[in-house]
Coordinates of C-alpha atoms in Angstrom, one line a residue:
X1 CA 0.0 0.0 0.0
X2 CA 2.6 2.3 1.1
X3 CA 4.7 1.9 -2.0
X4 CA 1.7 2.4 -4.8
X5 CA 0.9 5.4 -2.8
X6 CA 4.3 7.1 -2.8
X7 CA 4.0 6.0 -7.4
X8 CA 1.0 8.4 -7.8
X9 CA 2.1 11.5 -7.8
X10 CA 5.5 10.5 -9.8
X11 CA 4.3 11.6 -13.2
X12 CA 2.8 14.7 -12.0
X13 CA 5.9 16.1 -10.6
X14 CA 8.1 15.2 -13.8
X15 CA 5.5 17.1 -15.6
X16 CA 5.7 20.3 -13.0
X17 CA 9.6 20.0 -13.4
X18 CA 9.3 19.8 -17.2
X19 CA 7.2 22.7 -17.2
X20 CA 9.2 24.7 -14.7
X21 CA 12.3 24.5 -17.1
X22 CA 10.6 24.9 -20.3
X23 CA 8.8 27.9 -18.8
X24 CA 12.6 29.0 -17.6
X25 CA 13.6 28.3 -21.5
X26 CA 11.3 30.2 -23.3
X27 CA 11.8 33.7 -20.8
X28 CA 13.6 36.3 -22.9
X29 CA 16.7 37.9 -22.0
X30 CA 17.7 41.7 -21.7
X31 CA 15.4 44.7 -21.7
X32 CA 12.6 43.4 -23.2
X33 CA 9.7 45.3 -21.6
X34 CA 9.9 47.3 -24.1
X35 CA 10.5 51.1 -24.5
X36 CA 8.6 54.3 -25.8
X37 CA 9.1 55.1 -29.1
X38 CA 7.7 58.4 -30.2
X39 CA 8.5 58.1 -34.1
X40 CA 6.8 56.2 -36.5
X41 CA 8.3 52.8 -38.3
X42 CA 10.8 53.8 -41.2
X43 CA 8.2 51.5 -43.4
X44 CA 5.5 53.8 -42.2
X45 CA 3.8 57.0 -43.9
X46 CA 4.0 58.9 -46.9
X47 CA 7.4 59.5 -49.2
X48 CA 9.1 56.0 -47.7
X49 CA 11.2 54.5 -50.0
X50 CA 10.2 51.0 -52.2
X51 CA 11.7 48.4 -50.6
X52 CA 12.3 44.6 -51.7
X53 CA 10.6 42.4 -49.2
X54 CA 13.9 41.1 -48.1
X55 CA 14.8 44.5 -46.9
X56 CA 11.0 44.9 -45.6
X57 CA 11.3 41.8 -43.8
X58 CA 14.7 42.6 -42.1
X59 CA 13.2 46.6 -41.2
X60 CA 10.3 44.9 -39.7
X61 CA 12.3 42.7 -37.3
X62 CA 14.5 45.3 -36.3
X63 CA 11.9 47.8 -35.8
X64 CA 10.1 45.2 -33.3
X65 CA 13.3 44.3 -31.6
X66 CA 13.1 48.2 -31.0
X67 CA 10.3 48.4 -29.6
X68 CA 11.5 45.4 -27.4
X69 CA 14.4 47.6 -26.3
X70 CA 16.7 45.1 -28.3
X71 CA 19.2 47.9 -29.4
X72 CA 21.9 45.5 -30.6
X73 CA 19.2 42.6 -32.2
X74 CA 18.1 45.6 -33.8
X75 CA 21.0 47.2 -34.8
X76 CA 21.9 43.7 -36.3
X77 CA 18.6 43.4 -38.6
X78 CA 19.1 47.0 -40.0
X79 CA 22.6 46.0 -40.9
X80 CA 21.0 42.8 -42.9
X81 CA 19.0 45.0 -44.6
X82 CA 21.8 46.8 -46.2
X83 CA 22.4 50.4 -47.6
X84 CA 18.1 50.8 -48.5
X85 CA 17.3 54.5 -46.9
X86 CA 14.9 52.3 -44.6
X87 CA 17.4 50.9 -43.3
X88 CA 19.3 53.5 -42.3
X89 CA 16.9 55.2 -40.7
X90 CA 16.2 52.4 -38.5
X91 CA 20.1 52.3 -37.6
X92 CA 19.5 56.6 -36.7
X93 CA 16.3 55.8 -34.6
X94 CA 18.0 53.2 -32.7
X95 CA 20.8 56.2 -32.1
X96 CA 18.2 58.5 -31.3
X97 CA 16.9 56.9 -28.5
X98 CA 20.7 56.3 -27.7
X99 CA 23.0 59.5 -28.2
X100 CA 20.2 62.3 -29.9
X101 CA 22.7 64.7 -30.2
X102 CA 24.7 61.8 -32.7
X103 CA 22.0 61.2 -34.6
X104 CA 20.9 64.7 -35.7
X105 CA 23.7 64.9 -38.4
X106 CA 22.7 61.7 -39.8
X107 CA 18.8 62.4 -39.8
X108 CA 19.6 65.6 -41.8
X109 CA 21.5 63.8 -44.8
X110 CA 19.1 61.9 -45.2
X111 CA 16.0 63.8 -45.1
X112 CA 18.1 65.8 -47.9
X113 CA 18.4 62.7 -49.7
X114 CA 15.1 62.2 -49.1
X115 CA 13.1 65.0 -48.8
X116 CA 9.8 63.6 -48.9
X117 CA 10.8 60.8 -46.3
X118 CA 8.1 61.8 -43.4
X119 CA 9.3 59.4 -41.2
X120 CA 13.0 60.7 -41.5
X121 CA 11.6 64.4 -40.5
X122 CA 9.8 63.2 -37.8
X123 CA 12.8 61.7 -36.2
X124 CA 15.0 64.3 -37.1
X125 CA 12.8 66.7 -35.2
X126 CA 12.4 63.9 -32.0
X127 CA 16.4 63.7 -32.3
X128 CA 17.0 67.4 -32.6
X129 CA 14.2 68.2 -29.6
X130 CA 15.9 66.3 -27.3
X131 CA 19.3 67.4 -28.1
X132 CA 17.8 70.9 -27.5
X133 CA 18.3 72.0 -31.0
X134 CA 15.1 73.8 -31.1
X135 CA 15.5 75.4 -34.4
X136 CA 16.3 72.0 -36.2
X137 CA 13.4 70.7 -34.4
X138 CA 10.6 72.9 -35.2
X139 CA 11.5 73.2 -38.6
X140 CA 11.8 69.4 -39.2
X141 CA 8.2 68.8 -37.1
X142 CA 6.6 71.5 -39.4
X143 CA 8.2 69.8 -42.5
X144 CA 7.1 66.7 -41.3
X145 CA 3.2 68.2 -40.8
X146 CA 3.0 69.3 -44.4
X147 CA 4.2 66.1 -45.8
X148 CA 2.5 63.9 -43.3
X149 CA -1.1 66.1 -42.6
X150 CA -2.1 63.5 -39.8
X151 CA -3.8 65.4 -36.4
X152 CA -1.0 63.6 -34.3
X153 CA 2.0 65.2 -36.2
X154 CA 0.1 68.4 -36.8
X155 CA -0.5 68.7 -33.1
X156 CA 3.3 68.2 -32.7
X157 CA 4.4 70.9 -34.5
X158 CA 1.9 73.3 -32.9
X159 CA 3.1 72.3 -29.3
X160 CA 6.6 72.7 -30.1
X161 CA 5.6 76.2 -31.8
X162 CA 4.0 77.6 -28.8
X163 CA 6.5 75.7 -26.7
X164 CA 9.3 77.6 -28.4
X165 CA 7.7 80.8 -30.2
X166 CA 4.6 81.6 -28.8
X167 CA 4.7 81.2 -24.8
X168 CA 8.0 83.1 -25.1
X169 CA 6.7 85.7 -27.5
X170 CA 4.1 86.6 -25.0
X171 CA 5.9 86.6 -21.8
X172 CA 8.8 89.2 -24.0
X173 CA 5.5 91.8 -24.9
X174 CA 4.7 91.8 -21.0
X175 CA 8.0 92.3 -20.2
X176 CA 8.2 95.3 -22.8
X177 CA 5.2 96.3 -21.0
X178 CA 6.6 96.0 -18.1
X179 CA 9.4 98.0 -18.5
X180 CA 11.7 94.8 -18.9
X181 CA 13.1 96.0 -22.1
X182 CA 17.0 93.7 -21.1
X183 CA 14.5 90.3 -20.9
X184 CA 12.2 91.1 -23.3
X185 CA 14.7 91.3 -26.2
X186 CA 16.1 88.3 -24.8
X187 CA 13.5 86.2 -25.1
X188 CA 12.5 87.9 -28.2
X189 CA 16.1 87.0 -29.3
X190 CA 15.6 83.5 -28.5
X191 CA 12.5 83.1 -30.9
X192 CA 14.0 84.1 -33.9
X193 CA 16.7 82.0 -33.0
X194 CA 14.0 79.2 -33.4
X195 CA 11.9 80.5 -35.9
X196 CA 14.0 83.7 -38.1
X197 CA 12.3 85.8 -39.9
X198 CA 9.1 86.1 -37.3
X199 CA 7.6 89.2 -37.9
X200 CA 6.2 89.6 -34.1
X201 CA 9.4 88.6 -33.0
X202 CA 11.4 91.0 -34.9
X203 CA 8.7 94.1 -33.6
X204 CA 9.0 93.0 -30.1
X205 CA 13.1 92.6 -30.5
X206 CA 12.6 96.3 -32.1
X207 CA 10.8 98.0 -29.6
X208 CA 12.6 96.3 -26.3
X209 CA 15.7 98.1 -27.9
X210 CA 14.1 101.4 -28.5
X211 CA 12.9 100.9 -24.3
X212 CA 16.9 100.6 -23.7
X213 CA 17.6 103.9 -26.0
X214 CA 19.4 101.8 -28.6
X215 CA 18.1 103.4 -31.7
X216 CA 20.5 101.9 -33.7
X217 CA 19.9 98.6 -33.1
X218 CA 15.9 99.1 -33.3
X219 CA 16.5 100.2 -37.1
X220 CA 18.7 96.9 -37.4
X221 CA 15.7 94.4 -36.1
X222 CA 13.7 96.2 -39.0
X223 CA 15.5 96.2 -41.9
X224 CA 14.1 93.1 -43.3
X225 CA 10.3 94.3 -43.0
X226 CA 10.6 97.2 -45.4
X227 CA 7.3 98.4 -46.1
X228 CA 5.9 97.0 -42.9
X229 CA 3.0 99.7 -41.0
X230 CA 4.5 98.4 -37.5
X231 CA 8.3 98.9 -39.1
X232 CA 7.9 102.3 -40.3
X233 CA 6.9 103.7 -37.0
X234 CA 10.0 102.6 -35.0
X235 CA 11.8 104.1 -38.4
X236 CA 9.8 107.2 -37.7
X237 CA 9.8 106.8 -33.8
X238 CA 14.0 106.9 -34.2
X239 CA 13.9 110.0 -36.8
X240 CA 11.5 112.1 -34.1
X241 CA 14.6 111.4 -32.0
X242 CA 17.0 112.4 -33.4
X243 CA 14.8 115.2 -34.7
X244 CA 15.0 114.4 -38.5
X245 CA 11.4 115.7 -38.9
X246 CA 11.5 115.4 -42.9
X247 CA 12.1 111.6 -42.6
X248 CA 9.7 111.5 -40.0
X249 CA 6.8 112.9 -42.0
X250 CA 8.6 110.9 -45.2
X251 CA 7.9 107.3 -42.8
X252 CA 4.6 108.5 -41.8
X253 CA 3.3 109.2 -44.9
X254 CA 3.5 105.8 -46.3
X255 CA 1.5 104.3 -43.5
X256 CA -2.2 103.3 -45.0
X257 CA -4.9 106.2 -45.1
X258 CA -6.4 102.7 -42.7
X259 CA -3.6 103.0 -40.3
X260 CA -5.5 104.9 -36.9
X261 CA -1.4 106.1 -36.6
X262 CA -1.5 107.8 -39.6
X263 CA -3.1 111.2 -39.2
X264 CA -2.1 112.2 -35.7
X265 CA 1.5 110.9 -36.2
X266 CA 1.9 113.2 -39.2
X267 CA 0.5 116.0 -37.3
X268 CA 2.6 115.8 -34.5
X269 CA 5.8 115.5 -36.7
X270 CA 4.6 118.5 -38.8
X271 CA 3.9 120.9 -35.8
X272 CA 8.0 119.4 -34.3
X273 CA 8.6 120.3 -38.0
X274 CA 7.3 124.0 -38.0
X275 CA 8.5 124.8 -34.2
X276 CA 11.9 123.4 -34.8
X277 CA 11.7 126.1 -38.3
X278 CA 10.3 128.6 -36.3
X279 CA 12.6 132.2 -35.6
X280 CA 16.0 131.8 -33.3
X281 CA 13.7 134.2 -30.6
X282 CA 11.2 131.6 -30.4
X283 CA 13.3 129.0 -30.2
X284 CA 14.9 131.2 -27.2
X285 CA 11.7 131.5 -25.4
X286 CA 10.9 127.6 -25.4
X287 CA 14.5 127.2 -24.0
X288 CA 14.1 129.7 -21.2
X289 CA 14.2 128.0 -17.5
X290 CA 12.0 130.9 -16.4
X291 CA 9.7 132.6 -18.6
X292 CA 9.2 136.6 -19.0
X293 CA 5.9 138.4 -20.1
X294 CA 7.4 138.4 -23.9
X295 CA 8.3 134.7 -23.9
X296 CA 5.5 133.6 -23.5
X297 CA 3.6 136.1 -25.6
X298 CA 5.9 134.2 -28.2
X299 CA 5.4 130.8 -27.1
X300 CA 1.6 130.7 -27.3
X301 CA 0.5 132.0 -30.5
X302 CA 3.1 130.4 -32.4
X303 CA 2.5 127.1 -30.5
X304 CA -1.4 127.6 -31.5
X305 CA -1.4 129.5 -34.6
X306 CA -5.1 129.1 -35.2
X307 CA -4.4 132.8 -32.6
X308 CA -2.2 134.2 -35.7
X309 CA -5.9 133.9 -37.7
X310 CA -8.1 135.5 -35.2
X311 CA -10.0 138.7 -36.9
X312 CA -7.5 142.0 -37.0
X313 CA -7.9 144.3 -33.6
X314 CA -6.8 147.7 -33.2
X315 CA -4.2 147.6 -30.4
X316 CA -3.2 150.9 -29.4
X317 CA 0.9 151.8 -30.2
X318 CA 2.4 149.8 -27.3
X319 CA 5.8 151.8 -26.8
X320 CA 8.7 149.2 -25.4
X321 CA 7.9 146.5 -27.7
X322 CA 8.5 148.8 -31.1
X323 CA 12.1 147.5 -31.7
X324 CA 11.2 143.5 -30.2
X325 CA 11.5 140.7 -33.3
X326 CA 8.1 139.6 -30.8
X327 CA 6.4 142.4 -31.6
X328 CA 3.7 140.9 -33.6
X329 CA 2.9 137.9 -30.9
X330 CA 2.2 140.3 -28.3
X331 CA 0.0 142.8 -30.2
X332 CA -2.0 139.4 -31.1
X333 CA -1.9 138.5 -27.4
X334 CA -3.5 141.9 -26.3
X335 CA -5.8 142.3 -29.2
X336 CA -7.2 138.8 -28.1
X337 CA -7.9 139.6 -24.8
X338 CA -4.9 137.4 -23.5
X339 CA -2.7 139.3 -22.1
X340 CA -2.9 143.1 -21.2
X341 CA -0.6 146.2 -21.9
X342 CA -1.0 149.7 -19.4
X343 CA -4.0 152.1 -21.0
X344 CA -2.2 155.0 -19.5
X345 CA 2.0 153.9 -19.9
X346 CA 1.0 152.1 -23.4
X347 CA 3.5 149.6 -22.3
X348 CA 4.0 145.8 -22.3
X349 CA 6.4 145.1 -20.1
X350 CA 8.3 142.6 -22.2
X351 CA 11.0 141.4 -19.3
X352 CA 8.4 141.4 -16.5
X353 CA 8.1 137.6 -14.6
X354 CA 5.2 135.5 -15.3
X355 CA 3.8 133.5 -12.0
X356 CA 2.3 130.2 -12.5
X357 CA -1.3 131.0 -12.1
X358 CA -1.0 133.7 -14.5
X359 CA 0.1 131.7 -17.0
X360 CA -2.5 128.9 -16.4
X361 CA -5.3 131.8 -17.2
X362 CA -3.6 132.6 -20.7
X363 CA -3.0 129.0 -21.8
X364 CA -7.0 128.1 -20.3
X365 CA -7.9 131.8 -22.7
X366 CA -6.3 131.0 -25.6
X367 CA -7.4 127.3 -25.7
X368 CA -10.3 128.3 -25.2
X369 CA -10.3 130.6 -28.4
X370 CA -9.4 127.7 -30.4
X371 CA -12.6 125.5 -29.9
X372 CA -11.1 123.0 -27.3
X373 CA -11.4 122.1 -23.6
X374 CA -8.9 123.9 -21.4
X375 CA -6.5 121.4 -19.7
X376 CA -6.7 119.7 -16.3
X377 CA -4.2 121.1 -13.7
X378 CA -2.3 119.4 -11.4
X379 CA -3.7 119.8 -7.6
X380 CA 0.0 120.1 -6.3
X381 CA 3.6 119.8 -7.3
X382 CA 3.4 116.4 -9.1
X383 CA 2.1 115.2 -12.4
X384 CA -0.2 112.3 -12.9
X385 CA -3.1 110.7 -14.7
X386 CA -2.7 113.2 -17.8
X387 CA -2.9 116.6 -15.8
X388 CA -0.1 119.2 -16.3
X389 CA 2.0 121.3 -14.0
X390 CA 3.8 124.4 -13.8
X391 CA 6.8 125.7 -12.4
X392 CA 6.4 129.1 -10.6
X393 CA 7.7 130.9 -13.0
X394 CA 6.9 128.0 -15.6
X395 CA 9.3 126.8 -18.4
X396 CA 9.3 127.4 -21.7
X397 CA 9.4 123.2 -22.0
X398 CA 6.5 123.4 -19.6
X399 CA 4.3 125.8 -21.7
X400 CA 5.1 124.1 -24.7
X401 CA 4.3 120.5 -23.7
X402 CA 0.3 121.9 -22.6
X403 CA 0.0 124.0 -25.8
X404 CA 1.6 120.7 -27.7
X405 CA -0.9 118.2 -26.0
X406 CA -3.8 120.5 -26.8
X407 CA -3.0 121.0 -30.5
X408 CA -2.8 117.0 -30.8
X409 CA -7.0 117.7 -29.5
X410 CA -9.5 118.7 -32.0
X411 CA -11.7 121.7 -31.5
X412 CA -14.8 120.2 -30.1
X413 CA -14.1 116.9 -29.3

């Protein structure tokens, strides 16, 4: 009894033993869990070359002994494949996963051997991305879009393109904004690095360089975008600088009747025009750190010559401004009410000082002449929110910059 129940279970462990080692045969070796592969098959998509099915078969084995993580298995099938442009991209995908960096010189001969190869671009740009060749890459993902117009690789191209051109594009315009100009061009830098020739780019790179006062190199960013509305105002924006008025009106002039710039630039430029053409004693008065009763007699008819077209009035003979080069501003002034000269002296007093609040009546009298809204005056010493201040005695910079603001206003509005 004992000895036919020790046979029974005989057969049943030879067969758990046999199972055990075939189990133990069959088990692969190596990194065969496989491996994420981002790129399609080099047998895949549109533009592959013809192959003969022995140089199929081989791709396909390799290709799966990639996706096993079987670098050197697949390495091997490539090379039985021989020289077919297949083949060789397998041998650059395997690299890609491998050494990126390696594999981007390869991936662009023979996407230029190939140049409708999709699958070649679309590595290229994996190989270049992770390399951080960014320009390489987003060029070679768009390539790889147009050729191969499949959502996935579309989408691709897009992510690396607001990755790379448009996240960095808006975080430069708020640092512009921000009065970052130093980051800004950076950054704005850094996208036409990736993608030259952006036109946003190139404004942004522009204008962060006219924020640090580097003129020169404003003009530079623009001189490929001849013709361009945006380009011509940082071309005009640099000749009010340097106080080229002729260019500036030259610039301004070719901006689109559409363009909202166009008419109040020009105006702005033509009054700088006429004020810098204006007499050397005008000129004199809007340099003057404190301004006299003639000054600015000078300053505000000549800064709002709709005054020089009032109706004619008889002024009486006002006797110590006979020999001024001002002589005809002040007459204006008094015949309009603006200013007075002495009924019983008949004189102006040309060098007497002008206080503040004086001159804040004349400039609210004679704007008011002209059909606009007098300005809004500071409560206090400082500027702010649009309101102006004046010295006591004012400037002739001062004066100027109201009368210059109000002018930019239309009579009415």
């Amino acid at each position: 009894m004992r000895t036919t129940s020790r046979r029974w279970w005989r057969p049943l462990a030879i067969l758990a033993i046999s199972g055990w080692l075939g189990a133990c045969a069959t088990t692969p070796t190596g990194p065969s869990a496989g491996v994420e592969v981002p790129f399609p098959s080099p047998l895949s998509g549109p533009g592959h070359p013809t192959a003969t099915a022995t140089v199929r078969r081989h791709v396909d084995e390799g290709w799966r002994e990639l996706l096993r993580g079987r670098y050197d298995a697949a390495r091997a099938r490539a090379a039985r494949a021989g020289h077919d442009p297949a083949a060789k991209l397998l041998e650059l995908q395997i690299e890609t996963l491998q050494d990126p960096g390696a594999a981007v010189d390869g991936l662009q001969a023979l996407t230029r051997s190939q140049p409708g190869y999709a699958s070649a671009w679309i590595t290229l740009s994996f190989a270049a991305e992770r390399a951080n060749e960014e320009a390489t890459a987003l060029a070679a993902a768009r390539h790889a879009a147009r050729l191969w117009g499949s959502r996935k690789w579309i989408e691709r191209a897009s992510q690396l393109e607001d990755r790379w051109v448009g996240s960095r594009l808006a975080e430069a315009e708020q640092d512009l904004d921000a009065g970052e100009g130093t980051r800004s061009a950076e950054l704005a830098r850094k996208v036409l690095a990736v993608d030259p020739g952006n036109r946003r780019a190139t404004l942004v790179l522009a204008r962060a360089r006219l924020a640090q006062g580097d003129d020169a190199g404003a003009l530079q960013a623009v001189q490929d975008l001849a013709g361009d509305p945006d380009a011509l105002v940082i071309e005009a924006t640099v000749a009010e600088r340097r106080q080229r008025w002729s260019r500036a009106m030259e610039l301004y002039r070719q901006l689109p009747d559409t363009d909202p710039r166009k008419k109040a630039a020009l105006a702005r430029v033509t009054r700088r025009w006429r004020i810098a053409n204006l007499p050397e004693y005008v000129q004199a008065a809007l340099r003057s750190p404190a301004l006299t009763r003639e000054q600015l007699a000078i300053l505000v008819p000549n800064l709002l010559p709709e005054l020089l077209a009032l109706p004619p009035r008889n002024v009486p003979v006002i006797s110590d401004i006979v020999d001024l080069p001002s002589q005809r501003e002040i007459v204006t002034m008094v015949a309009a009410g603006l200013m007075r000269a002495d009924p019983i002296e008949h004189t102006f007093d040309p060098q007497g000082t002008v206080s503040a609040a004086r001159a804040r009546e004349v400039l609210d009298g004679a704007i008011r002449l002209t059909g606009r809204k007098p300005p809004r005056w500071c409560e206090g010493d400082a500027a702010h929110d649009g309101c102006f201040v004046l010295s006591d005695p004012p400037t002739g910079h001062e004066v100027a910059a109201v009368l210059d603001a109000m002018e930019e206003v239309q009579p009415d509005e």
